[in-house]
Amino acid sequence: MTAYENLALYIDGEFVADGRKSQDVVNPATGEVIGKLPHASREDLDRAIASAERAFAEWRRTSPLERSRILRKVGELARERAQEIGRNMTLDQGKPLAEAVAEVQGCAEHAEWHAEEARRIYGRLVPSRDPNVRQMVIREPVGVCAAFTPWNFPFNQAIRKAAAAIAAGCTLILKGPEDAPSGVVAMARLFHDAGLPAGVLNIVWGVPHEVSSYLIESPVVRKISFTGSVPVGKELAALAGKHMKRVTMELGGHSPVLVFNDADIDTAAVHLAKFKSRNAGQVCISPTRFYIQEGVYDAFAERFVDAVSKIRVGDGLEKGTQMGPLAHERRVDAMASFVADAHDRGGKVLTGGERLQLGGGKGYFYAPTVIAGLPDDSRLMTEEPFGPIAPLTKFKTTEEVLKRANSLPFGLASYVFTTNLQTAHQVSTGLEAGMIGINHFGVALSELPFGGIKDSGIGSEGGSETFDGYLVTKLVTQV
Ligand code: NAD
């Protein structure tokens, strides 16, 4: 069997696996079973809750300097182990090795950013009406948190939540993605080896809705953080609301790209093709609706299709691979159904549009695809594809494109290509999105807030906003 991460639960400072129900983990490039993932029993979940509660009593009182020291060590270890963690993520998630290694290296920065920000969790003194009264506003950790993270960036999504909760003085029970679990187990090992006390971080696995409802309903858990699809996010937020618990929700999007007549078309086409194929398009901020102004439509389409059709698809461990397989079979079926609808709605496939028979025919590969001429109410233009498909459509005026871009319930990322300052200002003001990239895509850095509006989510991760969801405000007024 291929060498792979030693999968486990992590509860109260111990990695445990034996004697539990388990599920197969499959390499999406080959269909080979590469590991067995243990599921948490009810007793395991109760133990995780009890250890997080016990640990919170101590952890909330640790100094920010101590939390900071551990997070810095996590960052250092992540850099040291990036090759090994990345390789295992390519095996279970499919992304090219260079992308997987870069994900881990980038996450070292998330750990370091939270190490730095932990030392700047300030309260304030409010001037009083009475000279004998002192009014103090204090920010305290919310308590035990539960987090649910997805399979597209297994390491990144988990460490962002863990670093924010832990740096704020909270403790955490995290359920990672069963389809691609190695990155989360590796992350737990980093925290363990960095000296995190037992119970501050716990990792569990299981049937997603069973684990999430059990944890959200537990009176011990005070805050929920989820990254995943809009329907699941709404379900979890509703359950959290029923129990008056705070939420951070990082949900799906359907990111419009606006390419104006005055844009640098060559650069836009090449960079968009590369960005679109990243992680085989399974990225919540992936560009997914391409609105091209009519004066440059033909030139852009030609260059973009040329760049997309040259993307080398293959096993992520093979040298030269630029795009790996989709993470699981259901994403391949989803792509086929989007393309079938596109055919029905009069769309023209300019490149791709089919499953690729790679990995001995057992891999979940889909060709990078460009489709033109779809109406705005087609499935591809209204539902997040979460895969390597790009629909191109024309627009005439700025007012028109803003209206069309804002017409969906999503509001995650948007991208604009223009060399006109006034246009850049007008569209960045008019677009309903949590993040807007103008002439580039730099929206996911540790020092920047990452989050959506409308159906795309509640709250931000990263930036100086990162602790907002993990702290509560307490007023102390003293005579
Ligand atoms: P899905 O809706 O079944 O699952 C999405 C994620 O949520 C998975 O990680 C899954 O394990 C988890 N999940 C599902 N039900 C859950 C529950 N009741 N409690 C806790 N976790 C639960 O879809 P999928 O086929 O796995 O992924 C495709 C869709 O997911 C895409 O359309 C995309 O919108 C969304 N997605 C978004 C992100 C993101 O970064 N925002 C990441 C991964 C997936």
Coordinates of C-alpha atoms and ligand atoms in Angstrom, one line a residue:
M1 CA 0.0 0.0 0.0
T2 CA 1.2 3.6 -0.7
A3 CA 2.8 5.3 2.3
Y4 CA 0.4 7.8 3.8
E5 CA -0.5 9.6 7.0
N6 CA -1.3 7.5 10.1
L7 CA -4.9 8.6 10.4
A8 CA -6.4 9.1 13.9
L9 CA -8.7 11.0 16.2
Y10 CA -7.0 13.4 18.5
I11 CA -8.7 13.7 21.9
D12 CA -7.4 15.1 25.2
G13 CA -3.8 15.2 23.8
E14 CA -3.8 11.6 22.5
F15 CA -4.0 10.2 19.0
V16 CA -6.4 7.2 19.0
A17 CA -7.7 4.9 16.2
D18 CA -8.0 1.3 17.2
G19 CA -11.3 -0.5 17.8
R20 CA -13.5 2.0 16.0
K21 CA -15.7 2.0 12.9
S22 CA -13.7 3.3 10.0
Q23 CA -14.1 4.5 6.4
D24 CA -11.8 4.1 3.4
V25 CA -9.8 7.0 2.1
V26 CA -9.3 7.0 -1.7
N27 CA -6.7 8.5 -3.9
P28 CA -8.8 10.5 -6.5
A29 CA -6.1 10.1 -9.1
T30 CA -6.1 6.3 -9.1
G31 CA -9.1 5.1 -7.2
E32 CA -6.7 3.2 -4.8
V33 CA -7.7 2.9 -1.1
I34 CA -4.8 4.6 0.7
G35 CA -6.0 4.7 4.3
K36 CA -8.7 3.9 6.9
L37 CA -10.2 6.8 8.8
P38 CA -11.5 6.0 12.3
H39 CA -14.9 7.4 13.2
A40 CA -15.5 8.9 16.7
S41 CA -18.0 6.9 18.8
R42 CA -20.5 8.8 21.0
E43 CA -18.0 8.2 23.9
D44 CA -15.2 9.8 21.9
L45 CA -17.3 12.9 21.2
D46 CA -18.2 13.1 24.9
R47 CA -14.6 12.8 25.9
A48 CA -13.6 15.5 23.4
I49 CA -16.3 17.8 24.8
A50 CA -15.2 17.1 28.4
S51 CA -11.5 17.6 27.6
A52 CA -12.2 20.9 25.7
E53 CA -14.3 22.1 28.7
R54 CA -11.6 21.2 31.2
A55 CA -8.8 22.6 29.1
F56 CA -10.7 25.9 28.6
A57 CA -10.6 26.7 32.3
E58 CA -6.8 26.8 32.2
W59 CA -6.2 27.9 28.6
R60 CA -8.3 31.1 28.9
R61 CA -5.9 32.2 31.6
T62 CA -2.6 31.6 29.7
S63 CA -0.8 34.7 28.7
P64 CA -1.0 35.8 25.0
L65 CA 2.8 35.5 25.0
E66 CA 2.5 31.8 25.8
R67 CA -0.2 31.2 23.1
S68 CA 1.9 33.2 20.7
R69 CA 5.0 31.1 21.4
I70 CA 3.1 27.8 20.6
L71 CA 1.7 29.3 17.4
R72 CA 5.1 30.4 16.2
K73 CA 6.4 26.9 16.8
V74 CA 3.4 25.5 14.8
G75 CA 4.4 27.8 11.9
E76 CA 8.1 26.7 12.1
L77 CA 7.1 23.0 12.2
A78 CA 4.7 23.5 9.3
R79 CA 7.5 24.8 7.1
E80 CA 9.8 21.9 8.1
R81 CA 7.1 19.3 7.3
A82 CA 5.6 21.0 4.3
Q83 CA 6.9 18.4 1.7
E84 CA 5.6 15.4 3.7
I85 CA 2.2 17.0 4.6
G86 CA 1.8 18.2 1.0
R87 CA 2.5 14.8 -0.5
N88 CA -0.1 13.2 1.7
M89 CA -2.6 15.9 0.7
T90 CA -1.9 15.3 -3.0
L91 CA -2.6 11.6 -2.3
D92 CA -6.0 12.1 -0.7
Q93 CA -7.2 15.4 -2.2
G94 CA -5.6 15.3 -5.7
K95 CA -4.2 18.7 -6.1
P96 CA -0.7 19.0 -7.7
L97 CA 2.2 18.6 -5.2
A98 CA 3.4 22.1 -5.7
E99 CA 0.0 23.5 -4.8
A100 CA -0.3 21.2 -1.7
V101 CA 3.2 22.1 -0.4
A102 CA 2.5 25.8 -1.1
E103 CA -0.8 25.5 0.9
V104 CA 1.2 24.2 4.0
Q105 CA 3.9 26.9 3.6
G106 CA 1.2 29.6 3.3
C107 CA -0.5 28.3 6.4
A108 CA 2.7 28.7 8.4
E109 CA 2.0 32.4 7.9
H110 CA -1.5 32.0 9.2
A111 CA -0.1 30.5 12.4
E112 CA 2.4 33.3 12.7
W113 CA -0.2 36.0 12.0
H114 CA -2.3 34.7 14.8
A115 CA 0.7 34.5 17.1
E116 CA 1.3 38.2 16.4
E117 CA -2.3 39.3 16.7
A118 CA -2.9 37.3 19.9
R119 CA -0.7 39.9 21.6
R120 CA -2.9 42.7 20.4
I121 CA -6.3 41.6 21.8
Y122 CA -7.0 44.9 23.5
G123 CA -10.0 46.1 25.6
R124 CA -10.6 49.8 26.3
L125 CA -11.3 52.3 29.1
V126 CA -14.3 54.5 28.5
P127 CA -14.2 57.9 30.1
S128 CA -16.8 58.0 32.8
R129 CA -19.5 60.6 33.7
D130 CA -18.4 60.3 37.3
P131 CA -14.7 60.9 38.3
N132 CA -15.0 58.1 40.8
V133 CA -16.1 55.5 38.3
R134 CA -13.8 53.5 36.1
Q135 CA -15.4 51.8 33.0
M136 CA -13.5 48.9 31.5
V137 CA -14.4 47.0 28.3
I138 CA -12.8 43.6 28.3
R139 CA -12.7 41.1 25.5
E140 CA -12.7 37.5 26.7
P141 CA -12.6 34.1 24.8
V142 CA -16.1 32.9 24.0
G143 CA -15.4 29.3 25.3
V144 CA -15.4 25.9 23.7
C145 CA -15.8 26.1 19.9
A146 CA -16.8 23.5 17.3
A147 CA -15.4 23.7 13.8
F148 CA -16.3 21.9 10.6
T149 CA -13.8 22.2 7.7
P150 CA -14.0 21.1 4.0
W151 CA -11.9 19.0 1.7
N152 CA -10.8 21.5 -0.9
F153 CA -8.0 23.1 1.3
P154 CA -7.8 20.6 4.0
F155 CA -4.8 22.0 5.9
N156 CA -5.6 25.7 5.2
Q157 CA -9.2 25.7 6.3
A158 CA -8.5 23.8 9.5
I159 CA -5.4 25.8 10.6
R160 CA -7.2 29.1 10.1
K161 CA -9.9 28.1 12.5
A162 CA -7.6 26.4 15.0
A163 CA -5.1 29.3 15.1
A164 CA -7.9 31.9 15.6
A165 CA -9.6 29.9 18.3
I166 CA -6.5 28.9 20.2
A167 CA -4.8 32.4 19.9
A168 CA -8.0 33.9 21.3
G169 CA -7.9 31.6 24.4
C170 CA -10.7 29.3 23.3
T171 CA -10.5 25.5 23.0
L172 CA -11.7 23.6 20.0
I173 CA -13.3 20.4 18.7
L174 CA -12.7 20.2 14.9
K175 CA -14.3 17.8 12.5
G176 CA -12.2 17.7 9.3
P177 CA -13.1 16.4 5.8
E178 CA -13.5 12.6 5.8
D179 CA -12.7 12.6 2.0
A180 CA -9.2 14.2 2.5
P181 CA -8.2 13.9 6.2
S182 CA -4.4 13.7 6.2
G183 CA -3.9 17.5 6.4
V184 CA -6.0 17.9 9.5
V185 CA -4.3 14.9 11.3
A186 CA -0.9 16.5 10.4
M187 CA -2.0 19.8 11.7
A188 CA -3.0 18.2 15.1
R189 CA 0.6 16.7 15.2
L190 CA 2.1 20.2 14.7
F191 CA 0.1 21.6 17.7
H192 CA 0.9 18.5 19.8
D193 CA 4.6 18.7 19.0
A194 CA 4.6 22.5 19.6
G195 CA 3.5 21.8 23.2
L196 CA -0.2 22.7 23.1
P197 CA -1.8 21.4 26.4
A198 CA -4.1 18.4 26.2
G199 CA -7.7 19.2 25.4
V200 CA -7.1 22.6 23.8
L201 CA -7.5 21.1 20.3
N202 CA -9.5 17.9 19.6
I203 CA -10.0 16.3 16.2
V204 CA -12.9 14.0 15.5
W205 CA -14.3 12.2 12.4
G206 CA -17.6 10.6 11.5
V207 CA -20.8 11.1 9.6
P208 CA -20.9 14.9 9.1
H209 CA -24.5 15.7 10.1
E210 CA -24.4 13.3 13.1
V211 CA -21.2 14.8 14.5
S212 CA -22.2 18.4 13.8
S213 CA -25.6 18.2 15.3
Y214 CA -24.3 16.4 18.4
L215 CA -21.6 19.1 19.0
I216 CA -23.8 22.1 18.2
E217 CA -26.5 20.9 20.6
S218 CA -24.0 20.3 23.4
P219 CA -24.5 23.1 26.1
V220 CA -20.7 23.1 26.5
V221 CA -20.0 24.4 23.0
R222 CA -20.4 28.2 22.6
K223 CA -19.4 28.9 19.1
I224 CA -19.6 27.2 15.7
S225 CA -17.4 27.8 12.7
F226 CA -18.1 26.1 9.3
T227 CA -16.6 26.3 5.8
G228 CA -18.5 24.5 3.1
S229 CA -21.6 24.8 0.9
V230 CA -24.4 27.3 1.4
P231 CA -27.2 24.8 2.1
V232 CA -25.2 23.0 4.8
G233 CA -24.1 26.4 6.3
K234 CA -27.7 27.5 6.5
E235 CA -28.6 24.2 8.3
L236 CA -25.8 24.5 10.8
A237 CA -26.4 28.3 11.4
A238 CA -30.1 27.6 12.0
L239 CA -29.3 24.9 14.6
A240 CA -26.7 27.2 16.2
G241 CA -29.3 30.0 16.3
K242 CA -31.8 27.7 18.0
H243 CA -29.3 27.3 20.8
M244 CA -28.2 31.0 20.7
K245 CA -24.6 30.2 19.7
R246 CA -22.3 32.4 17.7
V247 CA -21.3 31.4 14.2
T248 CA -18.7 32.1 11.6
M249 CA -19.8 30.9 8.2
E250 CA -17.5 30.7 5.1
L251 CA -19.8 29.5 2.4
G252 CA -19.9 29.1 -1.4
G253 CA -19.8 31.8 -4.0
H254 CA -20.2 32.3 -7.7
S255 CA -17.5 34.8 -8.3
P256 CA -18.0 37.2 -11.3
V257 CA -15.0 38.4 -13.4
L258 CA -15.5 41.6 -15.2
V259 CA -13.1 42.2 -18.1
F260 CA -13.5 45.7 -19.6
N261 CA -12.5 46.9 -23.1
D262 CA -9.5 48.8 -21.7
A263 CA -8.1 45.8 -19.8
D264 CA -4.7 44.2 -20.5
I265 CA -6.3 41.3 -22.3
D266 CA -3.2 39.1 -22.7
T267 CA -2.4 39.3 -19.0
A268 CA -6.0 38.8 -17.9
A269 CA -6.5 35.7 -20.1
V270 CA -3.3 34.0 -19.0
H271 CA -3.7 34.7 -15.3
L272 CA -7.4 33.8 -15.3
A273 CA -6.8 30.5 -17.0
K274 CA -4.2 29.7 -14.3
F275 CA -6.3 30.9 -11.4
K276 CA -9.4 29.0 -12.7
S277 CA -7.5 25.7 -12.9
R278 CA -6.1 26.0 -9.4
N279 CA -7.2 23.1 -7.3
A280 CA -9.3 22.0 -10.4
G281 CA -11.6 24.9 -9.8
Q282 CA -12.7 23.6 -6.4
V283 CA -12.1 26.9 -4.7
C284 CA -14.8 29.0 -3.1
I285 CA -13.3 32.2 -4.6
S286 CA -12.6 30.6 -8.0
P287 CA -13.7 32.9 -10.9
T288 CA -16.9 31.3 -12.1
R289 CA -18.9 33.8 -14.2
F290 CA -16.9 35.6 -16.9
Y291 CA -18.4 38.8 -18.2
I292 CA -16.4 40.2 -21.1
Q293 CA -17.1 43.6 -22.6
E294 CA -18.1 43.2 -26.2
G295 CA -15.2 45.2 -27.7
V296 CA -12.6 42.6 -26.4
Y297 CA -14.8 39.5 -26.2
D298 CA -13.4 37.7 -29.3
A299 CA -9.8 38.5 -28.5
F300 CA -10.2 37.5 -24.8
A301 CA -12.0 34.3 -25.7
E302 CA -9.4 33.2 -28.2
R303 CA -6.5 33.8 -25.7
F304 CA -8.3 32.3 -22.8
V305 CA -9.3 29.2 -24.6
D306 CA -5.8 28.8 -25.9
A307 CA -4.4 29.0 -22.3
V308 CA -7.1 26.7 -20.8
S309 CA -6.6 24.0 -23.5
K310 CA -2.9 23.9 -22.7
I311 CA -3.3 23.1 -19.0
R312 CA -1.6 19.8 -18.3
V313 CA -4.0 17.5 -16.4
G314 CA -2.6 14.5 -14.5
D315 CA -1.8 12.8 -11.2
G316 CA -0.7 15.5 -8.8
L317 CA 2.5 13.6 -7.9
E318 CA 3.7 13.6 -11.5
K319 CA 6.1 16.2 -12.5
G320 CA 4.7 18.9 -14.8
T321 CA 1.0 18.3 -13.7
Q322 CA -0.8 21.7 -13.6
M323 CA -4.2 20.4 -12.6
G324 CA -5.1 17.2 -10.8
P325 CA -8.3 15.2 -10.6
L326 CA -11.4 16.4 -8.9
A327 CA -11.5 15.4 -5.2
H328 CA -14.2 12.7 -5.5
E329 CA -16.5 11.0 -8.0
R330 CA -19.5 13.2 -7.2
R331 CA -17.7 16.3 -8.5
V332 CA -17.2 14.6 -11.9
D333 CA -20.9 13.8 -12.0
A334 CA -21.6 17.4 -11.1
M335 CA -19.4 18.7 -14.0
A336 CA -21.2 16.3 -16.4
S337 CA -24.6 17.6 -15.3
F338 CA -23.5 21.3 -15.7
V339 CA -22.3 20.6 -19.2
A340 CA -25.5 18.7 -20.2
D341 CA -27.6 21.6 -19.0
A342 CA -25.3 24.0 -21.0
H343 CA -25.9 22.0 -24.2
D344 CA -29.6 22.1 -23.6
R345 CA -29.5 25.9 -23.1
G346 CA -27.6 26.6 -26.3
G347 CA -24.1 26.9 -24.9
K348 CA -21.1 26.2 -27.1
V349 CA -18.2 24.2 -25.6
L350 CA -15.0 26.0 -26.8
T351 CA -12.7 23.5 -25.1
G352 CA -13.0 20.5 -22.8
G353 CA -16.5 19.4 -21.7
E354 CA -15.7 15.8 -21.0
R355 CA -14.3 13.3 -18.4
L356 CA -10.7 12.4 -19.1
Q357 CA -9.6 8.7 -19.0
L358 CA -6.5 9.1 -16.9
G359 CA -5.3 7.1 -13.9
G360 CA -6.1 3.8 -15.6
G361 CA -9.6 5.1 -16.2
K362 CA -10.2 5.1 -12.4
G363 CA -9.2 8.7 -11.6
Y364 CA -11.8 11.5 -11.2
F365 CA -10.4 13.7 -14.0
Y366 CA -12.3 16.3 -15.9
A367 CA -11.0 18.4 -18.8
P368 CA -10.6 22.2 -18.2
T369 CA -13.7 23.5 -19.9
V370 CA -14.8 26.8 -21.5
I371 CA -18.4 27.3 -22.6
A372 CA -19.8 30.4 -24.4
G373 CA -23.2 31.8 -25.1
L374 CA -25.2 30.7 -22.1
P375 CA -28.2 32.6 -20.9
D376 CA -28.0 34.2 -17.4
D377 CA -30.6 31.8 -16.0
S378 CA -28.7 28.6 -17.1
R379 CA -27.4 26.4 -14.3
L380 CA -23.8 27.2 -14.9
M381 CA -24.5 31.0 -14.6
T382 CA -26.6 30.6 -11.4
E383 CA -25.1 27.6 -9.4
E384 CA -21.6 27.4 -8.2
P385 CA -19.8 24.9 -10.5
F386 CA -17.0 24.1 -8.0
G387 CA -14.9 22.6 -10.8
P388 CA -12.8 23.5 -13.8
I389 CA -15.6 25.0 -16.0
A390 CA -15.6 28.7 -17.1
P391 CA -18.7 30.2 -18.8
L392 CA -18.0 33.3 -21.0
T393 CA -20.7 35.9 -21.7
K394 CA -20.7 39.4 -23.2
F395 CA -21.7 42.7 -21.7
K396 CA -22.1 46.3 -23.0
T397 CA -22.1 48.8 -20.2
T398 CA -20.9 49.1 -16.6
E399 CA -24.4 49.5 -15.2
E400 CA -25.6 46.4 -17.0
V401 CA -22.7 44.2 -15.8
L402 CA -23.0 45.4 -12.2
K403 CA -26.7 44.5 -12.2
R404 CA -26.0 41.0 -13.7
A405 CA -23.0 40.3 -11.4
N406 CA -25.1 41.3 -8.3
S407 CA -28.2 39.3 -9.4
L408 CA -27.3 36.1 -7.5
P409 CA -27.7 35.5 -3.7
F410 CA -24.0 35.0 -3.3
G411 CA -21.4 37.7 -2.3
L412 CA -18.0 36.1 -1.8
A413 CA -15.3 37.2 -4.3
S414 CA -15.4 39.4 -7.5
Y415 CA -12.6 40.2 -9.9
V416 CA -12.2 43.2 -12.3
F417 CA -9.8 43.8 -15.1
T418 CA -9.6 47.4 -16.2
T419 CA -6.9 50.1 -16.6
N420 CA -9.4 52.9 -16.0
L421 CA -9.3 54.2 -12.4
Q422 CA -12.8 55.6 -12.5
T423 CA -14.2 52.2 -13.7
A424 CA -12.2 50.4 -10.9
H425 CA -13.7 52.8 -8.3
Q426 CA -17.3 52.5 -9.7
V427 CA -17.3 48.7 -9.8
S428 CA -15.5 48.2 -6.4
T429 CA -18.2 50.4 -4.9
G430 CA -21.1 48.7 -6.8
L431 CA -20.2 45.0 -6.6
E432 CA -21.9 43.1 -3.8
A433 CA -19.0 41.0 -2.5
G434 CA -16.9 40.5 0.6
M435 CA -13.6 40.6 -1.4
I436 CA -12.8 42.3 -4.7
G437 CA -9.5 41.8 -6.7
I438 CA -8.8 44.5 -9.3
N439 CA -6.2 43.3 -11.9
H440 CA -5.0 40.6 -9.6
F441 CA -6.2 37.9 -7.2
G442 CA -4.4 38.6 -3.9
V443 CA -7.4 38.1 -1.6
A444 CA -6.4 35.2 0.7
L445 CA -3.4 36.4 2.7
S446 CA -3.1 36.0 6.4
E447 CA -3.1 39.8 7.1
L448 CA -6.3 40.3 5.1
P449 CA -9.9 39.6 6.2
F450 CA -11.4 36.7 4.2
G451 CA -15.2 36.4 4.1
G452 CA -18.4 36.8 2.2
I453 CA -21.7 38.7 2.4
K454 CA -25.3 37.7 1.5
D455 CA -25.6 33.9 1.3
S456 CA -21.8 33.5 1.2
G457 CA -21.4 33.8 4.9
I458 CA -21.1 35.6 8.2
G459 CA -17.9 37.0 9.6
S460 CA -14.3 37.0 8.4
E461 CA -11.2 34.9 9.0
G462 CA -7.7 36.5 9.0
G463 CA -6.8 40.1 9.2
S464 CA -7.4 42.0 12.4
E465 CA -11.0 40.9 12.2
T466 CA -9.9 37.3 12.8
F467 CA -10.8 37.2 16.6
D468 CA -14.2 38.9 16.3
G469 CA -16.0 35.6 16.2
Y470 CA -14.0 34.1 19.1
L471 CA -14.3 36.9 21.7
V472 CA -17.1 38.2 23.8
T473 CA -17.3 41.7 25.2
K474 CA -17.6 42.2 29.0
L475 CA -18.2 45.6 30.7
V476 CA -16.8 46.2 34.2
T477 CA -17.8 49.4 35.8
Q478 CA -16.3 50.1 39.1
V479 CA -16.6 52.9 41.8
Ligands
NAD1 P1 -21.6 19.1 0.6 O1 -22.5 20.2 0.7 O2 -22.1 17.7 0.8 O3 -20.4 19.2 1.7 C1 -19.6 20.4 1.8 C2 -18.8 20.2 3.0 O4 -19.6 20.2 4.2 C3 -18.0 18.8 3.1 O5 -16.8 19.1 3.7 C4 -18.9 18.0 4.0 O6 -18.2 17.0 4.8 C5 -19.5 19.0 5.0 N1 -20.8 18.7 5.5 C6 -21.9 18.3 4.8 N2 -22.9 18.1 5.6 C7 -22.5 18.5 6.8 C8 -23.1 18.6 8.1 N3 -24.5 18.4 8.3 N4 -22.4 19.0 9.2 C9 -21.1 19.3 9.0 N5 -20.4 19.2 7.9 C10 -21.1 18.9 6.8 O7 -20.9 19.2 -0.8 P2 -19.6 18.5 -1.4 O8 -20.0 17.7 -2.6 O9 -18.7 17.8 -0.4 O10 -18.9 19.8 -1.9 C11 -19.4 20.6 -3.0 C12 -20.0 21.9 -2.5 O11 -19.5 22.3 -1.3 C13 -19.6 22.9 -3.5 O12 -20.7 23.2 -4.3 C14 -19.2 24.1 -2.6 O13 -20.2 25.1 -2.6 C15 -19.1 23.6 -1.3 N6 -17.8 23.8 -0.7 C16 -17.4 25.0 -0.3 C17 -16.2 25.2 0.2 C18 -15.7 26.6 0.6 O14 -14.5 26.7 0.7 N7 -16.6 27.5 0.9 C19 -15.3 24.1 0.4 C20 -15.8 22.8 0.1 C21 -17.0 22.7 -0.5

